[in-house]
Structures are given as C-alpha cells and as structure tokens.
C-alpha atoms as one frame of an Amber mdcrd trajectory, in Angstrom:
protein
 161.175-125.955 -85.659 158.653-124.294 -83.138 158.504-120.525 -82.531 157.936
-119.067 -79.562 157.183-115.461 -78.138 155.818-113.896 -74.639 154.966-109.839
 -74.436 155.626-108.438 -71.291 153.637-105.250 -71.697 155.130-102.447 -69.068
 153.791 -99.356 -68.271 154.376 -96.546 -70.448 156.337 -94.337 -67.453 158.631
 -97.983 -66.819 162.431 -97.340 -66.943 163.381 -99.622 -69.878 167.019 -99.563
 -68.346 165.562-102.156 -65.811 165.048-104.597 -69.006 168.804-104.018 -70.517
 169.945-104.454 -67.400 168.392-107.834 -66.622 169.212-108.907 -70.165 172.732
-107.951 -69.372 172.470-109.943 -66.699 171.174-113.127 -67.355 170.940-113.132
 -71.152 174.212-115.267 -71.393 172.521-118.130 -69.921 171.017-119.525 -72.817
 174.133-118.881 -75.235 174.835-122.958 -74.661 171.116-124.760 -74.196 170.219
-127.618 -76.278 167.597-127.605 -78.338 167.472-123.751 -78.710 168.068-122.316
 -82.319 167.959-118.907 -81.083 166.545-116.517 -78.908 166.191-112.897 -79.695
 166.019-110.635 -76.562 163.552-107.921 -77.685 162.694-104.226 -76.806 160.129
-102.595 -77.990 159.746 -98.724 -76.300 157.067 -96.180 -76.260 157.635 -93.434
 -78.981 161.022 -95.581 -80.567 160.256 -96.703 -83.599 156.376 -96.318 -83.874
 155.870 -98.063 -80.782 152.559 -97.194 -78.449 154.138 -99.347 -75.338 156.812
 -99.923 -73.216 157.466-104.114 -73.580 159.848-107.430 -73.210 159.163-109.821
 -76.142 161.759-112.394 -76.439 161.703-114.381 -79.708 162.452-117.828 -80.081
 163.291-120.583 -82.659 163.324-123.797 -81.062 165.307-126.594 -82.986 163.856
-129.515 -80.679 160.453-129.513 -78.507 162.689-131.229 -75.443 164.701-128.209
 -75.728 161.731-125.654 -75.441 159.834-128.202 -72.640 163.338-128.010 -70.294
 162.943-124.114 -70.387 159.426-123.702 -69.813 159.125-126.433 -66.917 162.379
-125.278 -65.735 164.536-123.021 -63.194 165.088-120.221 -66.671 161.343-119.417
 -67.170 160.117-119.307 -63.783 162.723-116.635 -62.816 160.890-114.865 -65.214
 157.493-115.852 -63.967 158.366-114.785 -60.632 159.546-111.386 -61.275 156.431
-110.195 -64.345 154.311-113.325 -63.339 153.297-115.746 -66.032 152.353-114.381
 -69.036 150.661-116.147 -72.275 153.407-117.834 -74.387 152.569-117.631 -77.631
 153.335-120.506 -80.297 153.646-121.329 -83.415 155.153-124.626 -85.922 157.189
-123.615 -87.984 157.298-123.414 -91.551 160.328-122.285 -92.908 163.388-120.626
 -91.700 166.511-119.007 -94.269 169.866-117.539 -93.107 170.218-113.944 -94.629
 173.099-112.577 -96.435 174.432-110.930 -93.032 174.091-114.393 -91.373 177.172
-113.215 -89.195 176.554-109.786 -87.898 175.012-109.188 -84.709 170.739-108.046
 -84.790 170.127-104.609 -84.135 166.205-104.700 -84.539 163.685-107.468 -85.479
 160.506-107.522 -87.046 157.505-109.819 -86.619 154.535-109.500 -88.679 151.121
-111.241 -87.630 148.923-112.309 -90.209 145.449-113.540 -89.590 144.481-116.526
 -92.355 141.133-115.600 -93.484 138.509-118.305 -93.892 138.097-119.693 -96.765
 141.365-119.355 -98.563 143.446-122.635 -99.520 145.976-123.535 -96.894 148.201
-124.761 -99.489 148.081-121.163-101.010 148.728-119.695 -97.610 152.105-121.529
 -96.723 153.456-121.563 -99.931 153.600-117.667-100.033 154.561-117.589 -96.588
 157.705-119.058 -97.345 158.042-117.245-101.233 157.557-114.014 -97.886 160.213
-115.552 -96.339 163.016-116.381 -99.063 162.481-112.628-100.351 163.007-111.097
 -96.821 166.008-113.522 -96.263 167.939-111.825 -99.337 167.570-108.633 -98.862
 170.618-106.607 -97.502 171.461-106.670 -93.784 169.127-109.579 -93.243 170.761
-112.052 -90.608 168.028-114.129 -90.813 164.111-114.614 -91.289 161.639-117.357
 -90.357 158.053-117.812 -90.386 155.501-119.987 -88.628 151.897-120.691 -88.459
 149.472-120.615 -85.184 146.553-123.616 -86.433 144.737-122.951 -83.634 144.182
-119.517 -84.468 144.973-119.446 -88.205 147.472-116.981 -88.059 151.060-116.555
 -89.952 154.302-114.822 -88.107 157.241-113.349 -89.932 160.075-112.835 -88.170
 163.285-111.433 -89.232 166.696-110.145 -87.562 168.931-107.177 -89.056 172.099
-105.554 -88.835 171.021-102.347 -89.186 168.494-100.186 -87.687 166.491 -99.637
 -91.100 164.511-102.949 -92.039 163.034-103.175 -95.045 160.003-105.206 -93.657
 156.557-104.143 -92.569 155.491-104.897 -88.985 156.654-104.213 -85.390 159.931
-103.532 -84.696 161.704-104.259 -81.791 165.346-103.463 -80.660 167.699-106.647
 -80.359 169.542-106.651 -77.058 171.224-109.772 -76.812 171.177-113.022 -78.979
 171.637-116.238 -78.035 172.058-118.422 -80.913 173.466-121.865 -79.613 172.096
-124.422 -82.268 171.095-122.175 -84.923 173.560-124.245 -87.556 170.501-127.110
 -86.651 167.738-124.885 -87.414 166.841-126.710 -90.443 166.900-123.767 -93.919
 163.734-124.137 -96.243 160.799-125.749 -96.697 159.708-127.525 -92.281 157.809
-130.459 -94.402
C-alpha cells in the first residue's frame, strides 16, 4: 500500500464552491481505476473546523504502484496540473490499514495527523505503535476506516482516518469528505504492510 496526498493551498477570499463543483464534476472518474484503494476528495476551509486556509487535499491509498504511476503520468493528474499547476505530491509506504466498524457509510470528514520521528528513537518502537494508533482509531464508533504510513525520507508518520459523522474522535486536521472513490478498497490489504 502507498499513500498519497497533494495540498492545494487557495487563498483565504477563494469561493470553495469552485472545488465542490469540480469534484462534482469529475470526481466519478476514478470510482473504477485499477490499482486505486481509495481516494478521499478533501476540503479543508478557512474558519470550518479550526482551519487557518482555504485548500484541496485529496487523500489516497494506493493498492498497486502501476495503479498510482498511470495517474500521475497520465491524462487524470495533469488536468489537475493544468488548472492549480503542479504541486508537491506527498508520499508515504504504508504500514497498516483497518476497516472501521462503519466500513459502509459514506465519509463526512477525515483526519490526518503528521508525526515527525525524532532521532534517536527505535524504529521498531515507532511502527509498532503506529499501527497499536491505528487498530484503536479503527474501532472506535463511526470510523469507516483508518490507515497509517511512514515518509523514510523525512522520518515522519501519517494517520489517516475517514468518518461518518462530523465529530471525530481523533486529533489532527480535519477535512470535509466530498466524494469517495473507493474502487479496490476490498484489495487494500487489513493489518500489519510487512
């Protein structure tokens, strides 16, 4: 598994409507692409939900690396390019990923929490909470699902969870959930990535 996130940072007088609008759009086209777990079209607005900035962040969980190379070097993410330009795509291997107890609802909000690794500290340590993180966010109520990953290059952990409702029980940024595509998330593999 291989997570994946952009942040298309807008200014803070933007109209957001623009976003659900292109989402509405075009955000059916990935509902059948191989190799994609799922993508989370995310929201995040100035003054909603503690956030200082207007931005696109789409989320995704990648269950093969042909599937994630087709859409980068493809027709899907330069549309994208050319309207915002490029921006820096984050990434991350994954490390674990659960299905929640509301595995079938639809997202309202996600949160992803980045955690720095600090030097020093065990990297056997590190991962193995990361995923204890991980199975405790995954059952608790109105979780549809949660995930994390780790950035080597830049020792850092991401959590990443979806709900069904509006109040997460997790700490970190929360973004609103506008569409989801979820074609081959019955391949993401559940547990423990090695």
């Amino acid at each position: 598994m291989h997570a994946m996130q952009y942040e298309i940072t807008l200014p803070a007088d933007y109209d957001m409507d623009i976003i659900r609008g292109r989402v509405a759009r075009v955000g059916h086209l990935l509902d059948d692409w191989d190799g994609l777990g799922l993508k989370a079209y995310l929201l995040r607005e100035r003054g909603v939900d503690g956030s200082q900035v207007n931005q696109y962040a789409p989320f995704y969980l990648w269950h093969t690396p042909e599937g994630m190379n087709s859409f980068l070097w493809g027709p899907g993410f330069q549309g994208l390019v050319n309207d915002f330009g490029r921006p820096v795509v984050q990434h991350w291997t994954g490390l674990a990923y659960e299905d929640g107890g509301a595995a079938g609802a639809t997202p309202e909000v996600a949160v992803r929490r980045r955690v720095s690794i600090p030097e020093g500290v065990p990297l056997a340590e590190v991962t193995e909470e990361a995923m204890r993180v991980t199975g405790r966010l995954a059952s608790l109520d109105g979780v549809v699902g949660a995930a994390v990953a780790v950035d080597p290059r830049h020792w850092e952990v991401v959590h990443f969870s979806l709900w069904a409702h509006d109040s997460p029980k997790a700490a970190g940024e929360v973004y609103r959930v506008l569409h989801l595509s979820a074609p081959e998330r019955d391949r993401l593999r559940r547990g423990r990535q090695w």
